[in-house]
Amino acid sequence: NGRKATLSELGQGCEIYPSQIRFILKTVDLPQLNRTQTKSMPNQKQKDAIGNGLRLEIGDSDLGYFVGVGDHVVRDRRVKLIGLRERDKVPILENLGLGRGKVINYRLASQVYEAKDARFSKREICELLDTEMRVVNLTLTRRDEWEPQIIDRLKVIYANPNIDKPYRINLRS
């Protein structure tokens, strides 16, 4: 019909933020789309979940992932609710060295566990999450230790003591 899709529309159903869509398009040398307002406001469930998770040992990007918002939304809520602009240290599960793909955070571990439980192979998980085999292997090896940590945080974030899987819940509906 000749209508150009917005960045938000392109990312719908994929859990990809408009800024990430813009980066992907730029990376593959596709022309810039008309820039439209893509920022969506968090709903009350998401605001509550962010508030629940602000004092947990979890990074802003991880909390944003589990709540379904960008890390900038988490930072804005933290400043508004507790006045703390920056955290001293971003909590992670494992640091494998410097550089991209060298940190295992709560989001990545959760995604690895969800993919493994959905019967993806280790190779497929590496491709799906754009990470190295050693990261997937270590994450799966340490599952007995890390999964309970993720679940404990999700119980607080979602204010639900019945959480028994280390996966995020859709709070948009």
PDB file of C-alpha atoms in Angstrom:
ATOM      1  CA  ASN A   1       0.000   0.000   0.000  1.00  0.00           C
ATOM      2  CA  GLY A   2       3.063   2.253  -0.097  1.00  0.00           C
ATOM      3  CA  ARG A   3       2.840   3.099   3.618  1.00  0.00           C
ATOM      4  CA  LYS A   4       6.164   3.042   5.484  1.00  0.00           C
ATOM      5  CA  ALA A   5       6.182   1.025   8.690  1.00  0.00           C
ATOM      6  CA  THR A   6       7.437   2.722  11.824  1.00  0.00           C
ATOM      7  CA  LEU A   7      10.431   1.361  13.718  1.00  0.00           C
ATOM      8  CA  SER A   8       8.051   0.231  16.468  1.00  0.00           C
ATOM      9  CA  GLU A   9       5.938  -1.687  13.956  1.00  0.00           C
ATOM     10  CA  LEU A  10       9.013  -3.398  12.522  1.00  0.00           C
ATOM     11  CA  GLY A  11      10.016  -4.602  15.986  1.00  0.00           C
ATOM     12  CA  GLN A  12       6.555  -5.776  17.067  1.00  0.00           C
ATOM     13  CA  GLY A  13       6.459  -9.421  18.063  1.00  0.00           C
ATOM     14  CA  CYS A  14      10.250  -9.632  18.128  1.00  0.00           C
ATOM     15  CA  GLU A  15      10.863  -7.841  21.429  1.00  0.00           C
ATOM     16  CA  ILE A  16      13.268  -5.490  19.643  1.00  0.00           C
ATOM     17  CA  TYR A  17      13.372  -1.823  20.585  1.00  0.00           C
ATOM     18  CA  PRO A  18      13.022   0.823  17.862  1.00  0.00           C
ATOM     19  CA  SER A  19      16.594   2.013  18.495  1.00  0.00           C
ATOM     20  CA  GLN A  20      17.820  -1.527  17.817  1.00  0.00           C
ATOM     21  CA  ILE A  21      15.785  -1.681  14.576  1.00  0.00           C
ATOM     22  CA  ARG A  22      17.352   1.645  13.523  1.00  0.00           C
ATOM     23  CA  PHE A  23      20.838   0.204  14.235  1.00  0.00           C
ATOM     24  CA  ILE A  24      20.089  -2.989  12.260  1.00  0.00           C
ATOM     25  CA  LEU A  25      18.837  -1.002   9.274  1.00  0.00           C
ATOM     26  CA  LYS A  26      21.902   1.237   9.377  1.00  0.00           C
ATOM     27  CA  THR A  27      24.224  -1.792   9.675  1.00  0.00           C
ATOM     28  CA  VAL A  28      22.841  -3.382   6.492  1.00  0.00           C
ATOM     29  CA  ASP A  29      22.894  -0.038   4.641  1.00  0.00           C
ATOM     30  CA  LEU A  30      19.133   0.317   4.286  1.00  0.00           C
ATOM     31  CA  PRO A  31      17.819   3.865   3.960  1.00  0.00           C
ATOM     32  CA  GLN A  32      16.772   5.737   7.091  1.00  0.00           C
ATOM     33  CA  LEU A  33      13.061   5.498   7.734  1.00  0.00           C
ATOM     34  CA  ASN A  34      10.982   8.511   8.584  1.00  0.00           C
ATOM     35  CA  ARG A  35      11.697   9.103  12.233  1.00  0.00           C
ATOM     36  CA  THR A  36       8.552   9.003  14.322  1.00  0.00           C
ATOM     37  CA  GLN A  37       7.862   9.089  18.026  1.00  0.00           C
ATOM     38  CA  THR A  38       8.680   5.547  19.137  1.00  0.00           C
ATOM     39  CA  LYS A  39       8.854   5.990  22.888  1.00  0.00           C
ATOM     40  CA  SER A  40       6.050   4.180  24.630  1.00  0.00           C
ATOM     41  CA  MET A  41       5.204   4.919  28.204  1.00  0.00           C
ATOM     42  CA  PRO A  42       5.364   2.058  30.714  1.00  0.00           C
ATOM     43  CA  ASN A  43       2.008   0.876  32.004  1.00  0.00           C
ATOM     44  CA  GLN A  44       1.212   0.650  35.723  1.00  0.00           C
ATOM     45  CA  LYS A  45       2.255  -3.020  35.981  1.00  0.00           C
ATOM     46  CA  GLN A  46       5.636  -2.144  34.494  1.00  0.00           C
ATOM     47  CA  LYS A  47       6.069   0.882  36.773  1.00  0.00           C
ATOM     48  CA  ASP A  48       5.266  -1.279  39.797  1.00  0.00           C
ATOM     49  CA  ALA A  49       7.689  -3.987  38.662  1.00  0.00           C
ATOM     50  CA  ILE A  50      10.461  -1.425  38.160  1.00  0.00           C
ATOM     51  CA  GLY A  51       9.802  -0.029  41.636  1.00  0.00           C
ATOM     52  CA  ASN A  52       9.949  -3.539  43.087  1.00  0.00           C
ATOM     53  CA  GLY A  53      13.274  -4.242  41.406  1.00  0.00           C
ATOM     54  CA  LEU A  54      15.147  -0.990  41.979  1.00  0.00           C
ATOM     55  CA  ARG A  55      16.892  -2.065  45.172  1.00  0.00           C
ATOM     56  CA  LEU A  56      17.731  -5.559  43.954  1.00  0.00           C
ATOM     57  CA  GLU A  57      21.199  -6.606  42.870  1.00  0.00           C
ATOM     58  CA  ILE A  58      20.340  -6.383  39.178  1.00  0.00           C
ATOM     59  CA  GLY A  59      21.469  -4.016  36.434  1.00  0.00           C
ATOM     60  CA  ASP A  60      19.174  -1.504  34.747  1.00  0.00           C
ATOM     61  CA  SER A  61      19.316  -3.276  31.387  1.00  0.00           C
ATOM     62  CA  ASP A  62      18.483  -6.621  33.029  1.00  0.00           C
ATOM     63  CA  LEU A  63      15.601  -5.095  34.986  1.00  0.00           C
ATOM     64  CA  GLY A  64      14.386  -3.361  31.826  1.00  0.00           C
ATOM     65  CA  TYR A  65      14.483  -6.671  29.945  1.00  0.00           C
ATOM     66  CA  PHE A  66      12.438  -8.496  32.584  1.00  0.00           C
ATOM     67  CA  VAL A  67       9.908  -5.645  32.774  1.00  0.00           C
ATOM     68  CA  GLY A  68       9.755  -5.077  28.995  1.00  0.00           C
ATOM     69  CA  VAL A  69      11.113  -1.514  28.870  1.00  0.00           C
ATOM     70  CA  GLY A  70      14.392   0.117  27.898  1.00  0.00           C
ATOM     71  CA  ASP A  71      17.087   0.667  30.497  1.00  0.00           C
ATOM     72  CA  HIS A  72      16.543   4.433  30.152  1.00  0.00           C
ATOM     73  CA  VAL A  73      13.016   3.944  31.547  1.00  0.00           C
ATOM     74  CA  VAL A  74      14.473   2.086  34.546  1.00  0.00           C
ATOM     75  CA  ARG A  75      17.010   4.898  35.131  1.00  0.00           C
ATOM     76  CA  ASP A  76      14.265   7.544  34.893  1.00  0.00           C
ATOM     77  CA  ARG A  77      12.102   5.658  37.416  1.00  0.00           C
ATOM     78  CA  ARG A  78      15.082   5.180  39.769  1.00  0.00           C
ATOM     79  CA  VAL A  79      15.830   8.901  39.740  1.00  0.00           C
ATOM     80  CA  LYS A  80      12.158   9.728  40.290  1.00  0.00           C
ATOM     81  CA  LEU A  81      11.578   7.182  43.077  1.00  0.00           C
ATOM     82  CA  ILE A  82      14.849   7.111  45.010  1.00  0.00           C
ATOM     83  CA  GLY A  83      16.934   9.936  43.563  1.00  0.00           C
ATOM     84  CA  LEU A  84      19.877   7.700  42.680  1.00  0.00           C
ATOM     85  CA  ARG A  85      21.160   8.603  39.215  1.00  0.00           C
ATOM     86  CA  GLU A  86      23.891   5.988  38.742  1.00  0.00           C
ATOM     87  CA  ARG A  87      24.705   2.697  40.413  1.00  0.00           C
ATOM     88  CA  ASP A  88      28.192   2.140  41.800  1.00  0.00           C
ATOM     89  CA  LYS A  89      28.527  -1.269  40.147  1.00  0.00           C
ATOM     90  CA  VAL A  90      26.335  -3.153  37.677  1.00  0.00           C
ATOM     91  CA  PRO A  91      25.607  -6.596  39.122  1.00  0.00           C
ATOM     92  CA  ILE A  92      26.413  -9.497  36.789  1.00  0.00           C
ATOM     93  CA  LEU A  93      26.702 -13.247  37.170  1.00  0.00           C
ATOM     94  CA  GLU A  94      30.110 -13.715  35.551  1.00  0.00           C
ATOM     95  CA  ASN A  95      32.805 -11.580  33.931  1.00  0.00           C
ATOM     96  CA  LEU A  96      34.777 -13.527  31.330  1.00  0.00           C
ATOM     97  CA  GLY A  97      37.062 -10.651  30.379  1.00  0.00           C
ATOM     98  CA  LEU A  98      36.855  -7.352  28.599  1.00  0.00           C
ATOM     99  CA  GLY A  99      34.750  -6.791  25.514  1.00  0.00           C
ATOM    100  CA  ARG A 100      31.353  -7.534  24.038  1.00  0.00           C
ATOM    101  CA  GLY A 101      29.964 -10.940  24.840  1.00  0.00           C
ATOM    102  CA  LYS A 102      32.316 -11.382  27.784  1.00  0.00           C
ATOM    103  CA  VAL A 103      29.788 -10.756  30.555  1.00  0.00           C
ATOM    104  CA  ILE A 104      27.016 -13.097  31.631  1.00  0.00           C
ATOM    105  CA  ASN A 105      24.205 -11.023  33.092  1.00  0.00           C
ATOM    106  CA  TYR A 106      20.783 -12.055  34.375  1.00  0.00           C
ATOM    107  CA  ARG A 107      19.116 -11.361  31.035  1.00  0.00           C
ATOM    108  CA  LEU A 108      21.537 -13.541  29.061  1.00  0.00           C
ATOM    109  CA  ALA A 109      21.359 -16.409  31.554  1.00  0.00           C
ATOM    110  CA  SER A 110      17.553 -16.240  31.501  1.00  0.00           C
ATOM    111  CA  GLN A 111      17.518 -16.307  27.708  1.00  0.00           C
ATOM    112  CA  VAL A 112      19.926 -19.264  27.586  1.00  0.00           C
ATOM    113  CA  TYR A 113      17.782 -21.233  30.055  1.00  0.00           C
ATOM    114  CA  GLU A 114      14.568 -20.427  28.215  1.00  0.00           C
ATOM    115  CA  ALA A 115      16.071 -21.441  24.871  1.00  0.00           C
ATOM    116  CA  LYS A 116      17.488 -24.670  26.323  1.00  0.00           C
ATOM    117  CA  ASP A 117      14.120 -25.518  27.890  1.00  0.00           C
ATOM    118  CA  ALA A 118      12.523 -24.893  24.478  1.00  0.00           C
ATOM    119  CA  ARG A 119      14.880 -27.598  23.140  1.00  0.00           C
ATOM    120  CA  PHE A 120      17.267 -25.396  21.195  1.00  0.00           C
ATOM    121  CA  SER A 121      20.707 -26.936  20.729  1.00  0.00           C
ATOM    122  CA  LYS A 122      23.752 -25.176  22.161  1.00  0.00           C
ATOM    123  CA  ARG A 123      24.776 -24.133  18.646  1.00  0.00           C
ATOM    124  CA  GLU A 124      21.316 -22.693  17.994  1.00  0.00           C
ATOM    125  CA  ILE A 125      21.417 -20.825  21.307  1.00  0.00           C
ATOM    126  CA  CYS A 126      24.752 -19.263  20.317  1.00  0.00           C
ATOM    127  CA  GLU A 127      23.265 -18.091  17.026  1.00  0.00           C
ATOM    128  CA  LEU A 128      19.991 -16.938  18.555  1.00  0.00           C
ATOM    129  CA  LEU A 129      21.670 -14.887  21.278  1.00  0.00           C
ATOM    130  CA  ASP A 130      24.758 -13.888  19.262  1.00  0.00           C
ATOM    131  CA  THR A 131      27.124 -15.244  21.872  1.00  0.00           C
ATOM    132  CA  GLU A 132      30.038 -17.644  22.125  1.00  0.00           C
ATOM    133  CA  MET A 133      29.808 -21.362  22.877  1.00  0.00           C
ATOM    134  CA  ARG A 134      31.906 -20.925  26.046  1.00  0.00           C
ATOM    135  CA  VAL A 135      29.297 -18.469  27.365  1.00  0.00           C
ATOM    136  CA  VAL A 136      26.447 -20.918  26.708  1.00  0.00           C
ATOM    137  CA  ASN A 137      28.425 -23.819  28.193  1.00  0.00           C
ATOM    138  CA  LEU A 138      29.312 -21.912  31.365  1.00  0.00           C
ATOM    139  CA  THR A 139      25.756 -20.622  31.762  1.00  0.00           C
ATOM    140  CA  LEU A 140      24.333 -24.134  31.489  1.00  0.00           C
ATOM    141  CA  THR A 141      27.032 -25.577  33.772  1.00  0.00           C
ATOM    142  CA  ARG A 142      26.202 -23.011  36.473  1.00  0.00           C
ATOM    143  CA  ARG A 143      22.409 -23.337  36.088  1.00  0.00           C
ATOM    144  CA  ASP A 144      21.907 -24.932  39.508  1.00  0.00           C
ATOM    145  CA  GLU A 145      23.597 -21.895  41.074  1.00  0.00           C
ATOM    146  CA  TRP A 146      22.322 -19.058  38.874  1.00  0.00           C
ATOM    147  CA  GLU A 147      18.743 -20.090  38.116  1.00  0.00           C
ATOM    148  CA  PRO A 148      17.594 -19.733  41.771  1.00  0.00           C
ATOM    149  CA  GLN A 149      19.178 -16.254  41.882  1.00  0.00           C
ATOM    150  CA  ILE A 150      17.197 -15.211  38.808  1.00  0.00           C
ATOM    151  CA  ILE A 151      13.960 -16.722  40.122  1.00  0.00           C
ATOM    152  CA  ASP A 152      14.397 -14.981  43.502  1.00  0.00           C
ATOM    153  CA  ARG A 153      14.775 -11.628  41.744  1.00  0.00           C
ATOM    154  CA  LEU A 154      11.788 -12.286  39.474  1.00  0.00           C
ATOM    155  CA  LYS A 155       9.613 -13.111  42.494  1.00  0.00           C
ATOM    156  CA  VAL A 156      10.383  -9.636  43.860  1.00  0.00           C
ATOM    157  CA  ILE A 157      10.132  -7.814  40.523  1.00  0.00           C
ATOM    158  CA  TYR A 158       6.792  -9.397  39.622  1.00  0.00           C
ATOM    159  CA  ALA A 159       5.572  -9.470  43.265  1.00  0.00           C
ATOM    160  CA  ASN A 160       4.675 -13.099  42.704  1.00  0.00           C
ATOM    161  CA  PRO A 161       5.977 -15.784  45.084  1.00  0.00           C
ATOM    162  CA  ASN A 162       4.854 -18.521  42.665  1.00  0.00           C
ATOM    163  CA  ILE A 163       7.473 -17.797  39.992  1.00  0.00           C
ATOM    164  CA  ASP A 164       9.279 -21.076  39.301  1.00  0.00           C
ATOM    165  CA  LYS A 165      10.991 -20.441  35.957  1.00  0.00           C
ATOM    166  CA  PRO A 166      13.815 -17.978  35.252  1.00  0.00           C
ATOM    167  CA  TYR A 167      11.939 -16.329  32.373  1.00  0.00           C
ATOM    168  CA  ARG A 168      10.386 -12.932  31.935  1.00  0.00           C
ATOM    169  CA  ILE A 169       6.637 -12.344  31.986  1.00  0.00           C
ATOM    170  CA  ASN A 170       4.850 -10.062  29.537  1.00  0.00           C
ATOM    171  CA  LEU A 171       3.586  -7.078  31.529  1.00  0.00           C
ATOM    172  CA  ARG A 172       2.272  -5.212  28.470  1.00  0.00           C
ATOM    173  CA  SER A 173      -1.107  -6.940  28.365  1.00  0.00           C
TER     174      SER A 173
END
